[in-house]
Short mmCIF file of C-alpha atoms in Angstrom, two decimals:
data_model
loop_
_atom_site.label_atom_id
_atom_site.label_comp_id
_atom_site.label_asym_id
_atom_site.label_seq_id
_atom_site.Cartn_x
_atom_site.Cartn_y
_atom_site.Cartn_z
CA MET A 1 -12.78 11.88 -23.99
CA THR A 2 -11.73 11.77 -20.33
CA LYS A 3 -7.98 11.73 -19.85
CA PRO A 4 -6.88 8.62 -17.91
CA VAL A 5 -5.51 9.21 -14.43
CA LEU A 6 -2.08 7.79 -13.67
CA ILE A 7 -1.35 5.10 -11.11
CA LEU A 8 2.37 5.09 -10.34
CA THR A 9 4.59 2.66 -8.48
CA MET A 10 8.33 1.98 -8.29
CA LYS A 11 10.35 -1.24 -8.21
CA TRP A 12 14.11 -1.52 -8.04
CA GLY A 13 16.52 -4.06 -6.65
CA THR A 14 15.42 -7.56 -5.64
CA LEU A 15 13.25 -7.02 -2.56
CA TYR A 16 10.01 -7.14 -4.54
CA GLY A 17 9.37 -9.45 -7.47
CA PRO A 18 7.14 -8.72 -10.48
CA GLU A 19 4.19 -10.44 -8.78
CA TYR A 20 3.93 -7.47 -6.40
CA VAL A 21 3.48 -5.12 -9.34
CA ASN A 22 1.06 -7.40 -11.18
CA ARG A 23 -1.15 -8.02 -8.14
CA LEU A 24 -1.22 -4.36 -7.22
CA ALA A 25 -2.21 -3.50 -10.80
CA ALA A 26 -4.97 -6.13 -10.69
CA GLY A 27 -6.23 -4.71 -7.40
CA VAL A 28 -6.39 -1.26 -8.97
CA ARG A 29 -8.30 -2.61 -11.98
CA LYS A 30 -10.87 -4.18 -9.67
CA HIS A 31 -11.39 -1.12 -7.49
CA LEU A 32 -11.01 1.81 -9.90
CA GLY A 33 -13.70 2.26 -12.51
CA ARG A 34 -12.38 5.35 -14.27
CA PRO A 35 -9.86 5.12 -17.14
CA HIS A 36 -6.30 4.86 -15.88
CA ARG A 37 -2.76 3.94 -16.82
CA PHE A 38 -0.78 1.75 -14.43
CA ILE A 39 2.88 2.72 -14.68
CA CYS A 40 5.81 1.04 -12.95
CA PHE A 41 9.14 2.84 -12.86
CA THR A 42 11.67 0.03 -12.68
CA ASP A 43 15.20 -1.17 -13.40
CA ASP A 44 13.89 -4.61 -14.42
CA ALA A 45 10.58 -5.11 -16.28
CA THR A 46 10.97 -8.90 -16.46
CA GLY A 47 7.73 -10.68 -15.58
CA LEU A 48 5.47 -7.64 -15.63
CA ASP A 49 2.00 -8.11 -17.14
CA ALA A 50 1.20 -6.52 -20.47
CA SER A 51 -1.27 -4.21 -18.71
CA VAL A 52 1.61 -2.60 -16.80
CA GLU A 53 3.51 0.20 -18.53
CA ALA A 54 7.16 -0.20 -17.56
CA LEU A 55 9.30 2.95 -17.66
CA PRO A 56 12.91 3.52 -16.59
CA LEU A 57 13.49 4.79 -13.07
CA PRO A 58 13.49 8.60 -13.13
CA GLU A 59 16.79 10.26 -12.33
CA LEU A 60 17.12 12.14 -9.07
CA GLY A 61 19.50 14.59 -10.70
CA LEU A 62 22.35 14.31 -8.20
CA ALA A 63 25.72 15.75 -9.15
CA LYS A 64 28.07 13.50 -11.09
CA GLY A 65 29.73 10.95 -8.83
CA LYS A 66 26.97 11.13 -6.19
CA THR A 67 25.34 7.73 -5.85
CA ASP A 68 23.16 8.03 -2.73
CA THR A 69 19.74 7.02 -4.07
CA ARG A 70 18.00 6.22 -0.77
CA TRP A 71 15.63 9.12 -1.49
CA ARG A 72 14.95 7.99 -5.04
CA LYS A 73 11.19 8.47 -4.63
CA LEU A 74 11.70 12.25 -4.69
CA ALA A 75 12.43 11.88 -8.41
CA LEU A 76 8.66 11.53 -8.87
CA PHE A 77 8.51 15.29 -8.37
CA ARG A 78 10.58 16.05 -11.45
CA GLU A 79 8.96 18.68 -13.63
CA ASP A 80 9.70 16.48 -16.65
CA LEU A 81 8.64 13.06 -15.36
CA ALA A 82 8.96 10.78 -18.40
CA GLY A 83 6.81 13.12 -20.49
CA LEU A 84 3.79 12.42 -18.28
CA SER A 85 1.17 14.95 -17.23
CA GLY A 86 -2.04 15.06 -15.24
CA THR A 87 -3.25 13.60 -11.96
CA ALA A 88 -1.30 10.71 -10.46
CA LEU A 89 -1.85 8.41 -7.49
CA PHE A 90 1.34 6.86 -6.19
CA LEU A 91 1.15 3.46 -4.47
CA ASP A 92 3.95 1.57 -2.77
CA LEU A 93 4.18 -2.11 -3.68
CA ASP A 94 3.76 -3.57 -0.20
CA GLN A 95 0.07 -2.86 0.29
CA VAL A 96 -3.26 -4.38 -0.62
CA VAL A 97 -6.17 -2.60 -2.29
CA VAL A 98 -9.38 -3.67 -0.56
CA GLY A 99 -11.91 -0.96 -1.41
CA ALA A 100 -13.00 1.68 -3.89
CA LEU A 101 -10.19 3.94 -5.15
CA GLU A 102 -12.51 6.48 -6.79
CA PRO A 103 -12.66 8.67 -3.63
CA PHE A 104 -8.89 9.21 -3.85
CA PHE A 105 -9.56 11.24 -7.01
CA GLU A 106 -12.67 13.00 -5.74
CA VAL A 107 -11.36 14.59 -2.55
CA GLU A 108 -10.28 18.17 -3.21
CA GLY A 109 -6.83 19.70 -2.92
CA PRO A 110 -3.61 19.86 -4.96
CA PHE A 111 -1.92 17.19 -2.86
CA ARG A 112 -3.12 14.41 -0.54
CA ILE A 113 -1.16 11.89 1.50
CA ILE A 114 -1.56 9.59 4.52
CA ARG A 115 -0.87 11.23 7.85
CA ASP A 116 1.91 8.98 9.14
CA ASP A 117 0.57 9.07 12.69
CA ASP A 118 -2.72 7.59 11.44
CA LEU A 119 -0.91 4.31 10.78
CA PHE A 120 0.64 4.03 14.25
CA ARG A 121 -0.52 3.96 17.85
CA HIS A 122 -0.28 6.99 20.10
CA LYS A 123 3.25 7.77 21.32
CA PRO A 124 2.88 9.71 24.61
CA LEU A 125 6.63 9.87 25.31
CA ARG A 126 7.12 11.87 22.13
CA LYS A 127 5.46 14.85 23.80
CA VAL A 128 8.61 15.39 25.88
CA ASN A 129 9.81 17.40 22.89
CA SER A 130 6.65 19.27 21.89
CA ALA A 131 8.15 20.86 18.76
CA ARG A 132 9.43 17.52 17.52
CA ASP A 133 6.09 15.89 18.34
CA ALA A 134 4.21 18.55 16.38
CA PHE A 135 6.46 18.09 13.36
CA LEU A 136 6.20 14.30 13.38
CA HIS A 137 2.41 14.58 13.70
CA SER A 138 2.45 16.61 10.48
CA VAL A 139 4.54 14.14 8.47
CA GLY A 140 2.86 12.39 5.55
CA ASN A 141 3.49 8.71 4.87
CA SER A 142 4.49 8.53 1.20
CA SER A 143 3.15 5.04 0.53
CA VAL A 144 -0.08 6.56 -0.87
CA PHE A 145 -0.23 10.09 -2.24
CA ARG A 146 -1.95 11.99 -5.06
CA TYR A 147 -0.51 14.94 -6.93
CA GLU A 148 -0.30 16.71 -10.25
CA ILE A 149 2.76 15.74 -12.27
CA GLY A 150 5.27 18.60 -12.30
CA ALA A 151 3.34 20.81 -9.86
CA HIS A 152 5.58 20.13 -6.87
CA SER A 153 9.03 20.22 -8.41
CA TYR A 154 10.07 22.56 -5.58
CA ILE A 155 10.44 19.43 -3.39
CA LEU A 156 13.14 17.95 -5.60
CA ASP A 157 14.71 21.36 -6.20
CA ALA A 158 15.08 21.91 -2.44
CA TYR A 159 16.69 18.50 -2.03
CA LEU A 160 19.14 18.99 -4.89
CA ALA A 161 20.10 22.44 -3.57
CA ASP A 162 21.76 20.73 -0.59
CA PRO A 163 21.30 16.95 -0.37
CA VAL A 164 23.86 16.68 2.44
CA ALA A 165 21.86 19.03 4.65
CA ALA A 166 18.58 17.33 3.72
CA THR A 167 19.79 13.88 4.75
CA ARG A 168 21.40 15.35 7.87
CA ASP A 169 18.36 17.24 9.08
CA TYR A 170 15.67 14.69 8.19
CA GLU A 171 15.67 10.97 9.00
CA ILE A 172 13.79 9.83 5.90
CA SER A 173 12.62 11.37 2.65
CA GLN A 174 8.95 11.59 3.60
CA GLN A 175 9.87 13.94 6.46
CA PHE A 176 11.74 16.23 4.07
CA GLN A 177 8.97 15.97 1.50
CA SER A 178 6.34 16.89 4.11
CA ALA A 179 8.34 19.90 5.30
CA GLN A 180 8.53 21.27 1.75
CA LEU A 181 4.83 20.66 1.10
CA ALA A 182 3.91 22.41 4.36
CA LYS A 183 6.14 25.37 3.47
CA HIS A 184 4.15 25.82 0.25
CA GLY A 185 0.75 25.24 1.87
CA HIS A 186 0.14 21.97 0.03
CA LEU A 187 0.31 19.39 2.84
CA ALA A 188 -3.11 17.76 3.28
CA TYR A 189 -4.18 14.27 4.29
CA TRP A 190 -6.57 11.51 3.31
CA PRO A 191 -9.54 11.04 5.64
CA LYS A 192 -8.47 8.82 8.52
CA GLY A 193 -9.44 5.21 7.95
CA TRP A 194 -9.04 5.11 4.18
CA CYS A 195 -5.50 3.74 4.49
CA VAL A 196 -5.09 1.43 7.47
CA SER A 197 -2.20 -0.37 9.11
CA PHE A 198 -2.48 -4.14 9.10
CA LYS A 199 -0.67 -4.42 12.44
CA ASN A 200 -2.39 -1.57 14.25
CA ASP A 201 -5.85 -1.48 12.68
CA CYS A 202 -6.58 -5.06 11.56
CA VAL A 203 -4.88 -7.27 14.16
CA PRO A 204 -6.42 -7.24 17.67
CA ARG A 205 -4.00 -5.64 20.10
CA GLY A 206 -1.62 -7.75 22.19
CA LEU A 207 -2.97 -10.97 23.66
CA LYS A 208 -6.42 -10.19 22.26
CA SER A 209 -5.00 -11.48 18.96
CA TYR A 210 -5.30 -14.99 20.46
CA LEU A 211 -9.05 -14.52 20.82
CA ALA A 212 -9.93 -13.05 17.41
CA ASP A 213 -8.62 -13.08 13.85
CA PRO A 214 -7.50 -9.97 11.96
CA SER A 215 -10.38 -8.10 10.35
CA LEU A 216 -10.81 -5.21 7.96
CA PRO A 217 -12.06 -1.96 9.50
CA ALA A 218 -15.21 -0.50 7.95
CA GLY A 219 -14.41 2.02 5.23
CA ALA A 220 -10.84 0.86 4.66
CA LYS A 221 -9.64 1.07 1.07
CA ILE A 222 -5.93 0.20 1.29
CA VAL A 223 -4.13 -2.00 3.84
CA CYS A 224 -0.59 -0.78 4.50
CA PHE A 225 2.29 -2.64 6.13
CA ALA A 226 4.06 0.10 8.07
CA GLY A 227 6.69 -1.40 10.36
CA ASN A 228 6.52 -5.11 11.12
CA PRO A 229 5.19 -7.61 10.25
CA LYS A 230 5.78 -7.12 6.54
CA MET A 231 3.19 -8.25 4.03
CA THR A 232 4.87 -11.57 3.25
CA ASP A 233 5.15 -12.41 6.95
CA ALA A 234 1.52 -11.50 7.64
CA LEU A 235 0.25 -13.59 4.73
CA ASN A 236 2.25 -16.52 6.14
CA GLY A 237 0.77 -16.07 9.61
CA GLN A 238 3.88 -14.59 11.21
CA GLY A 239 3.31 -11.70 13.61
CA GLY A 240 6.91 -10.87 14.47
CA LYS A 241 6.22 -10.91 18.23
CA TRP A 242 5.27 -13.75 20.56
CA TYR A 243 2.29 -11.76 21.81
CA ARG A 244 0.98 -11.01 18.32
CA ARG A 245 -0.90 -13.92 16.80
CA ILE A 246 -1.79 -13.69 13.12
CA GLY A 247 -4.86 -15.87 12.69
CA ASP A 248 -7.06 -16.37 9.65
CA VAL A 249 -6.16 -13.80 7.01
CA SER A 250 -7.98 -15.47 4.11
CA TRP A 251 -9.73 -12.18 3.28
CA LEU A 252 -6.36 -10.49 2.87
CA LYS A 253 -4.94 -13.35 0.78
CA ARG A 254 -7.94 -13.22 -1.55
CA ALA A 255 -7.57 -9.49 -2.00
CA TRP A 256 -3.86 -9.85 -2.75
CA GLU A 257 -3.50 -13.13 -4.62
CA GLN A 258 -6.80 -13.11 -6.51
CA PRO A 259 -7.82 -9.46 -6.76
CA ASP A 260 -9.86 -10.01 -9.90
CA GLY A 261 -11.78 -12.86 -8.32
#
């Protein structure tokens, strides 16, 4: 019997309600044919569907008295993650599944992640500092990544060895995570176009947004909301800028609100 793959997400605090988890889980059910377990690490399982396995948030392992949990997602790299094992695909809550997820488990390699630059437009001024530009071009966006549970515990170990230095030298956890993966030869990316930015890939640029509605690029499988507008704003037709019109997004609403339909 084929062992189910794991789909992981995290929810803590009050920014995202249970509907985000439930709709994401429904989107996964629609677009992933192979056996899987949908697991949500959370501090509040209220309102989660029965199909969602709710587990306590994994501990980062910071020293007693240390309460900085901004980099909580690194706890996913614990060697002993809630007794789980096998292949896992992590998905942030603020994204919409719009296409087949099977390819995310077929592409080879021990670790796969979005290249962060693939979600944003070209930044020519960044080349003023070529070393910095090269590093940022290598960073993986941790909203969608696949890994083997326990196989990359060196990431968390490196953080716990000196969390002060880690948060001093890197702006956000995905930069630190990418640096550790690269050091071990494990940093590899999804094919460009599988995970797309709603703002940069779906909405026509600038004033062109007044002439055409947002559309889904061919081959896209997950729509991400990197930067602004956030998902809730986009679904309500708010672009965040006067020059960015958000027109008819009925296709996105259907994929999010009625994924099983």
